PDB file of C-alpha atoms in Angstrom:
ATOM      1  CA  UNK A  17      12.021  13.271   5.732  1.00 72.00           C
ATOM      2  CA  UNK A  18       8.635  11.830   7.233  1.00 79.00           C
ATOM      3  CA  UNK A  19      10.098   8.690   7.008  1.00 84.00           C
ATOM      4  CA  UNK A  20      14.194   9.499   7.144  1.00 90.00           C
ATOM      5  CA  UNK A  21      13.863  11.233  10.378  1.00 93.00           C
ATOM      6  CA  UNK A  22      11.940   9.054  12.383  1.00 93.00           C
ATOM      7  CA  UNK A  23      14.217   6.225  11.922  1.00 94.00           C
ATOM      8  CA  UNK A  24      17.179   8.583  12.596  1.00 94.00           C
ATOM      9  CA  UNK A  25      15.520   9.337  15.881  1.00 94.00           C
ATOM     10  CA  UNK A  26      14.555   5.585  17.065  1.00 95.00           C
ATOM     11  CA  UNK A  27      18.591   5.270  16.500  1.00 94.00           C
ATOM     12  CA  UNK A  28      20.120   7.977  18.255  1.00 94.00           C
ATOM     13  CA  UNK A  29      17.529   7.097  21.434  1.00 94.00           C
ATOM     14  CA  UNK A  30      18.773   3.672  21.438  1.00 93.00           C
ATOM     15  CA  UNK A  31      22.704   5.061  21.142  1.00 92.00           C
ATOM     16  CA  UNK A  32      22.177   8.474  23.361  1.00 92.00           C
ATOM     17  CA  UNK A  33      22.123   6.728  26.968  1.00 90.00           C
ATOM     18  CA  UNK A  34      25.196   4.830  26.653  1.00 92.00           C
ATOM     19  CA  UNK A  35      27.204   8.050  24.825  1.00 91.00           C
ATOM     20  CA  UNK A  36      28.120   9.991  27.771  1.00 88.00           C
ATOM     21  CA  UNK A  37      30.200   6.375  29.024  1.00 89.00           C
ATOM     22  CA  UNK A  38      31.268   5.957  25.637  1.00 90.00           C
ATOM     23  CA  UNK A  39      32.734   9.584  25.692  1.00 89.00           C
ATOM     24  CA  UNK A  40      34.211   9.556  29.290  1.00 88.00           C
ATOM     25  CA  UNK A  41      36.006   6.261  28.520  1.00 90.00           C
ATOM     26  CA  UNK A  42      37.230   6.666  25.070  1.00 90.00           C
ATOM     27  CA  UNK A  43      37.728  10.391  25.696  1.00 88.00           C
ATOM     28  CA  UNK A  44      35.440  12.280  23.487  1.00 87.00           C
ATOM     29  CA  UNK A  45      33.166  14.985  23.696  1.00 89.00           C
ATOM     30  CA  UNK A  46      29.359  14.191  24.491  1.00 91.00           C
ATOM     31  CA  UNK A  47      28.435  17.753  23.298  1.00 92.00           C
ATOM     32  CA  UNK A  48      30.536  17.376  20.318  1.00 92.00           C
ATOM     33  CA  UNK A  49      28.481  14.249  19.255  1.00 92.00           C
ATOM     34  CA  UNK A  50      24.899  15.901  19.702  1.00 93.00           C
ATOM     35  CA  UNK A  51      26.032  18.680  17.554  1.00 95.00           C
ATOM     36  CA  UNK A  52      27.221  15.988  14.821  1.00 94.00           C
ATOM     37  CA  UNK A  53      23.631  14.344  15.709  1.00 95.00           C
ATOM     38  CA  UNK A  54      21.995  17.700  14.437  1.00 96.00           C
ATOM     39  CA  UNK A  55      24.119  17.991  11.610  1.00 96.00           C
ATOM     40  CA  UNK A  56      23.084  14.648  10.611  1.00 96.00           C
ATOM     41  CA  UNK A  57      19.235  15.474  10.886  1.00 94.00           C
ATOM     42  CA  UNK A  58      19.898  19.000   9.391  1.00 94.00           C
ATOM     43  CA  UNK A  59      21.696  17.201   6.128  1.00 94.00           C
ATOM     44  CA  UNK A  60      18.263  14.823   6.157  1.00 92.00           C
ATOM     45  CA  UNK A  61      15.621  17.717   5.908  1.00 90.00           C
ATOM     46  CA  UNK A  62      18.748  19.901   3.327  1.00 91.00           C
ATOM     47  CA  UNK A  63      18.760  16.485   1.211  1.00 90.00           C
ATOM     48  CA  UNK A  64      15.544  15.584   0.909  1.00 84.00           C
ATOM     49  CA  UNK A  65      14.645  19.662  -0.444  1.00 84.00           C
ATOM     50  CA  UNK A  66      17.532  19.212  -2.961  1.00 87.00           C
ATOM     51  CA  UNK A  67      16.152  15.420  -4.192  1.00 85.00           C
ATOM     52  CA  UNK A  68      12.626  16.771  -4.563  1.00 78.00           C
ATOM     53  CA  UNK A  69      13.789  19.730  -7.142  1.00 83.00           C
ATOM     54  CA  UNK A  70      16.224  17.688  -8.827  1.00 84.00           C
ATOM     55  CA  UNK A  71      13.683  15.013  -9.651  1.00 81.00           C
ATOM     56  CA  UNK A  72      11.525  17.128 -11.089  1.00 81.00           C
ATOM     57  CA  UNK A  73      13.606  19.094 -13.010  1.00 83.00           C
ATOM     58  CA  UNK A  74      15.673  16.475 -14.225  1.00 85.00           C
ATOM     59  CA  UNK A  75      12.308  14.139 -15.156  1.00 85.00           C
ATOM     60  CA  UNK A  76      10.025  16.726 -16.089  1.00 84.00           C
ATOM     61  CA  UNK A  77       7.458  15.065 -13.153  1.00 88.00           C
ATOM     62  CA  UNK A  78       4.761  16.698 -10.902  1.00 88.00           C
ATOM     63  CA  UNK A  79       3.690  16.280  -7.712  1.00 86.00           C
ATOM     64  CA  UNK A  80       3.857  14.455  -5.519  1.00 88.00           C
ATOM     65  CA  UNK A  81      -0.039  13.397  -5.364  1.00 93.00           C
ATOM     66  CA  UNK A  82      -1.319  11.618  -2.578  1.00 95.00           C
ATOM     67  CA  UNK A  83      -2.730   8.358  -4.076  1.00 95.00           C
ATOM     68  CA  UNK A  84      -5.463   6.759  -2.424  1.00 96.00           C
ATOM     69  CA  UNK A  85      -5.679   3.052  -2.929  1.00 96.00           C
ATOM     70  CA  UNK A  86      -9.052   0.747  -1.795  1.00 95.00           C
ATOM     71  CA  UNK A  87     -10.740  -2.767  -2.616  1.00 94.00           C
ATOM     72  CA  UNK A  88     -14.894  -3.030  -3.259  1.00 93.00           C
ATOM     73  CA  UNK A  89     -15.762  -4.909  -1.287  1.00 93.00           C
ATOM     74  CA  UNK A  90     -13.142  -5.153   1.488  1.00 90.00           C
ATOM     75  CA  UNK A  91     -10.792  -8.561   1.292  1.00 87.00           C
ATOM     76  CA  UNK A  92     -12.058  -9.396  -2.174  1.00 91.00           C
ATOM     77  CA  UNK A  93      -8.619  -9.248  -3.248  1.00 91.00           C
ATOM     78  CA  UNK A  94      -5.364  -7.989  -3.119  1.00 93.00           C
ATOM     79  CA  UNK A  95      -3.849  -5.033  -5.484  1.00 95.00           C
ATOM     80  CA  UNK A  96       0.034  -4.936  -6.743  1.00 95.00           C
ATOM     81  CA  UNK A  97       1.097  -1.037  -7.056  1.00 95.00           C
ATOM     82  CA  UNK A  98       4.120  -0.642  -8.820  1.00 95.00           C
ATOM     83  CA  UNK A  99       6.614  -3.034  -6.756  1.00 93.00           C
ATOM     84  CA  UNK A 100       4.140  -3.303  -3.599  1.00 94.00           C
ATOM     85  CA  UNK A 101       1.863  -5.813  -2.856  1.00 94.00           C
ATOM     86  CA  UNK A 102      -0.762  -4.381  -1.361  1.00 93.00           C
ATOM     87  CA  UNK A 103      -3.656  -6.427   1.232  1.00 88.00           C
ATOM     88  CA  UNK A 104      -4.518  -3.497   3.648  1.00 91.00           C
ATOM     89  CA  UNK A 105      -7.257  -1.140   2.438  1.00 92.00           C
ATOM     90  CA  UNK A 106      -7.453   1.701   2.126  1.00 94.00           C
ATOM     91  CA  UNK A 107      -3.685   2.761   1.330  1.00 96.00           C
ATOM     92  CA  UNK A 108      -2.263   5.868   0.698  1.00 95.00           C
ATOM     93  CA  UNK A 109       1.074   6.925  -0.441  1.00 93.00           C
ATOM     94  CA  UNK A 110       2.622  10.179  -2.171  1.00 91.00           C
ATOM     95  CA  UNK A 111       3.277   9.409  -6.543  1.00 91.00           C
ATOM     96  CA  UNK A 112       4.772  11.472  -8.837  1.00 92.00           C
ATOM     97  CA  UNK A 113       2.799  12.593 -11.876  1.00 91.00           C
ATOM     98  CA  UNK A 114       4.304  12.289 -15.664  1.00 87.00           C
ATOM     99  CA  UNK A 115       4.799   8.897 -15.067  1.00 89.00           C
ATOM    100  CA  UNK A 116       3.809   5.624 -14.893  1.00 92.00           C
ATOM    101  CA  UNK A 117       1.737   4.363 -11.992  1.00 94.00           C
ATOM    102  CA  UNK A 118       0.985   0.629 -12.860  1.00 96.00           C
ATOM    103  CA  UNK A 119      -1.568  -1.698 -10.906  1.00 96.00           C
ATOM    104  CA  UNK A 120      -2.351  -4.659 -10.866  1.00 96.00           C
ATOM    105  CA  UNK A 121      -5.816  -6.468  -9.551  1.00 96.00           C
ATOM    106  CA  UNK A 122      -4.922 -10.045  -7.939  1.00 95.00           C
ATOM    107  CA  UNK A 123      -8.195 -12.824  -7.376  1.00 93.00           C
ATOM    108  CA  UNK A 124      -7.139 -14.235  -4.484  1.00 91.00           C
ATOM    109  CA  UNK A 125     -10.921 -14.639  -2.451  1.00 89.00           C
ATOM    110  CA  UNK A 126     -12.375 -17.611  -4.864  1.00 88.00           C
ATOM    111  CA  UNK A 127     -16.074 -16.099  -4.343  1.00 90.00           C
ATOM    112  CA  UNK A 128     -15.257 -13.058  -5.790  1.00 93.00           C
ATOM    113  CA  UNK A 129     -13.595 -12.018  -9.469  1.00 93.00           C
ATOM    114  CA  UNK A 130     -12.328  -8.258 -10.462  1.00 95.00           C
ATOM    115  CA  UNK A 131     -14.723  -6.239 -12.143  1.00 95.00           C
ATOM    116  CA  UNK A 132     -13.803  -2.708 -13.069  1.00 95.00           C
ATOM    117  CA  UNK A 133     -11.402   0.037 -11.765  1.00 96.00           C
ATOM    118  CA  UNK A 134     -12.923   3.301 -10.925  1.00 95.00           C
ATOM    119  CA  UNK A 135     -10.685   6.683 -10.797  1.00 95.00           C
ATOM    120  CA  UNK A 136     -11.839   9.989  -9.295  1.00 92.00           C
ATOM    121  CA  UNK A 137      -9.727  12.528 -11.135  1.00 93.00           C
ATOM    122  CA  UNK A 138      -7.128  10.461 -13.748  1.00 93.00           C
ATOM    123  CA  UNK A 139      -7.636   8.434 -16.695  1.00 91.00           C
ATOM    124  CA  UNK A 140      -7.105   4.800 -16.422  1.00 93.00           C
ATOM    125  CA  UNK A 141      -5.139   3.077 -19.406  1.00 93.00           C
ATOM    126  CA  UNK A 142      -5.850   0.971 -21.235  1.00 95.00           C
ATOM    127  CA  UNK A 143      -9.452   0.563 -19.987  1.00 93.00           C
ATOM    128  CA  UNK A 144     -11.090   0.743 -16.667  1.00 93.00           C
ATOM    129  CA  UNK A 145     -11.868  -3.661 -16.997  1.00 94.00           C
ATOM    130  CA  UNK A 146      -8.504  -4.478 -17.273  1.00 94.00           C
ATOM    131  CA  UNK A 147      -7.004  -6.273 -14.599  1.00 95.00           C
ATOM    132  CA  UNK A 148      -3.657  -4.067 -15.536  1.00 96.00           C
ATOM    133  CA  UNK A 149      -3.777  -0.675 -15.747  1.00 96.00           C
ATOM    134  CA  UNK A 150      -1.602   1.999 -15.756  1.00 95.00           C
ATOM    135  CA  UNK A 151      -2.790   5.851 -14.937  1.00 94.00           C
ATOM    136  CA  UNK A 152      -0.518   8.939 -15.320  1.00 92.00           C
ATOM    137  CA  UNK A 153      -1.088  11.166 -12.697  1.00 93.00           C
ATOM    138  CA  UNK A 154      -2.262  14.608 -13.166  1.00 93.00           C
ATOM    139  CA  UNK A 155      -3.676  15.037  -9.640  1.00 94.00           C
ATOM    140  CA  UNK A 156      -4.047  13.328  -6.234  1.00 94.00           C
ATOM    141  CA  UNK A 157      -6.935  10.108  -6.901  1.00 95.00           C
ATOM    142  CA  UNK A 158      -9.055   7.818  -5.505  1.00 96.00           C
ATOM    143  CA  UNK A 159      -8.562   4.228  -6.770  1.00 95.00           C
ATOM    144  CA  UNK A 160     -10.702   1.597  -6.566  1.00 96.00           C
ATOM    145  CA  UNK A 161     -10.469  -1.848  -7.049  1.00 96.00           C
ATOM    146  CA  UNK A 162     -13.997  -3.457  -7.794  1.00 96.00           C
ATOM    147  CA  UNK A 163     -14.886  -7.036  -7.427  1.00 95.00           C
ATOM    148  CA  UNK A 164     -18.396  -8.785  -7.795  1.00 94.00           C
ATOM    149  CA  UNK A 165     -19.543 -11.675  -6.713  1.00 92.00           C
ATOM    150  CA  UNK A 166     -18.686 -15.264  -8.970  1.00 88.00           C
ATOM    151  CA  UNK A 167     -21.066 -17.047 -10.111  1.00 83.00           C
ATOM    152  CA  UNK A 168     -21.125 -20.637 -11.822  1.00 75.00           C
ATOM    153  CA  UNK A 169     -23.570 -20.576 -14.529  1.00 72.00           C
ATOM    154  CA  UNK A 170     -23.406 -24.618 -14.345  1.00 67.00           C
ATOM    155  CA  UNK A 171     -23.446 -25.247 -11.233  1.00 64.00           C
ATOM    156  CA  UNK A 172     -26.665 -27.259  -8.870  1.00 68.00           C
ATOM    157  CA  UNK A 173     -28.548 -25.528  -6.532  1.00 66.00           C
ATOM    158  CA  UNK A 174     -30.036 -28.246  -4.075  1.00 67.00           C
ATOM    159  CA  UNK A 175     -32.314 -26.382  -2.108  1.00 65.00           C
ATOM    160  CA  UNK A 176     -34.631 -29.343  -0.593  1.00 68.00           C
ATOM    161  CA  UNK A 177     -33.568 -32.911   1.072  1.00 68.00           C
ATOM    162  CA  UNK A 178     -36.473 -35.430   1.430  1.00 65.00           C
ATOM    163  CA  UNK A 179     -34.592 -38.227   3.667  1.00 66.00           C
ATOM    164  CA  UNK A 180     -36.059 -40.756   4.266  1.00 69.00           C
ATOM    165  CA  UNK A 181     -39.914 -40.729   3.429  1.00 72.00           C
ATOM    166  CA  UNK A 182     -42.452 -42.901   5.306  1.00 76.00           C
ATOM    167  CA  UNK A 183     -43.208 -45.423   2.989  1.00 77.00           C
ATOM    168  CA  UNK A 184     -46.865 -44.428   2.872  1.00 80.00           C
ATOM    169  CA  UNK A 185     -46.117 -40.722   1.973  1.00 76.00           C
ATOM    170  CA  UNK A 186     -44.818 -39.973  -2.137  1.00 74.00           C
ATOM    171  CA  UNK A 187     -41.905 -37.969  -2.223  1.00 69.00           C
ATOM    172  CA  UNK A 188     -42.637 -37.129  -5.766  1.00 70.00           C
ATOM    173  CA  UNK A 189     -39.261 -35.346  -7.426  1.00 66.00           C
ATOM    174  CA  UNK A 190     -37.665 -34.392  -4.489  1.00 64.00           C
ATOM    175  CA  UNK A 191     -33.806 -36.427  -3.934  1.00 56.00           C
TER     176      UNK A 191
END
């Protein structure tokens, strides 16, 4: 409902100030429609402690675990979560456990390249350097993303310009 009912809200404040015209002109009953606007948010907060149950019942899951989500260093990359594309660090959401929580560590910064995945409390699958992992969760987590630096192994450092000598004065191997 942390989500459900503050939409539900935003809507009836943007409908409430013109009900009471509605009502007079179309003859209906302005205290009859904020009792069907509590009913409405009542069957919200009734639904969502039926769903939560069900689920887990039904699926044989746990939780929900908060799920922290961040990127070593910051803007190194981005992270796909399931269907998300993440780019904002840190991120939290609620996951269930017994499941499947895939991710997914995207290059997208060209100095840096993914590394490793580091987990506080789950076990990361299939290994902690895969770019794809998955991790079942048995417990709220800390993820982590890490990316090092690239570097080019074949690549020319110039780290000294001689332009233009005097012609009396010998450059020797400088460029």
């Amino acid at each position: 409902p942390e989500n459900m009912l503050p939409l539900f809200d935003s809507m009836v404040q943007l409908i409430q100030p013109e009900m009471q015209r509605h009502c007079t002109r179309w003859s209906g009953d302005y205290e009859q429609w904020n009792y069907n606007v509590q009913k409405v948010r009542n069957l919200i907060i009734a639904r969502y402690n039926a769903v939560v149950p069900g689920l887990k019942s039904c699926y044989n899951i746990t939780g929900p675990f908060s799920v922290k989500v961040n990127m070593d260093p910051p803007a190194a990359g981005q992270i796909q979560l399931n269907s998300l594309s993440l780019s904002n660090f840190p991120w939290t959401g609620n996951y269930y456990g017994g499941m499947d929580t895939k991710l997914t560590a995207i290059e997208i910064n060209q100095q840096y390249k993914f590394d490793h995945w580091e987990s506080i409390n789950n076990t990361i699958l299939p290994n902690a350097t895969s770019k794809e992992i998955t991790v079942k969760l048995t417990a709220g987590d800390s993820i982590v993303a890490v990316y090092v630096p690239r570097v080019v192994a074949d690549s020319v450092v110039i780290n000294e310009i001689n332009y233009n000598s005097a012609p009396s004065f010998d450059p020797g191997d400088w460029v």
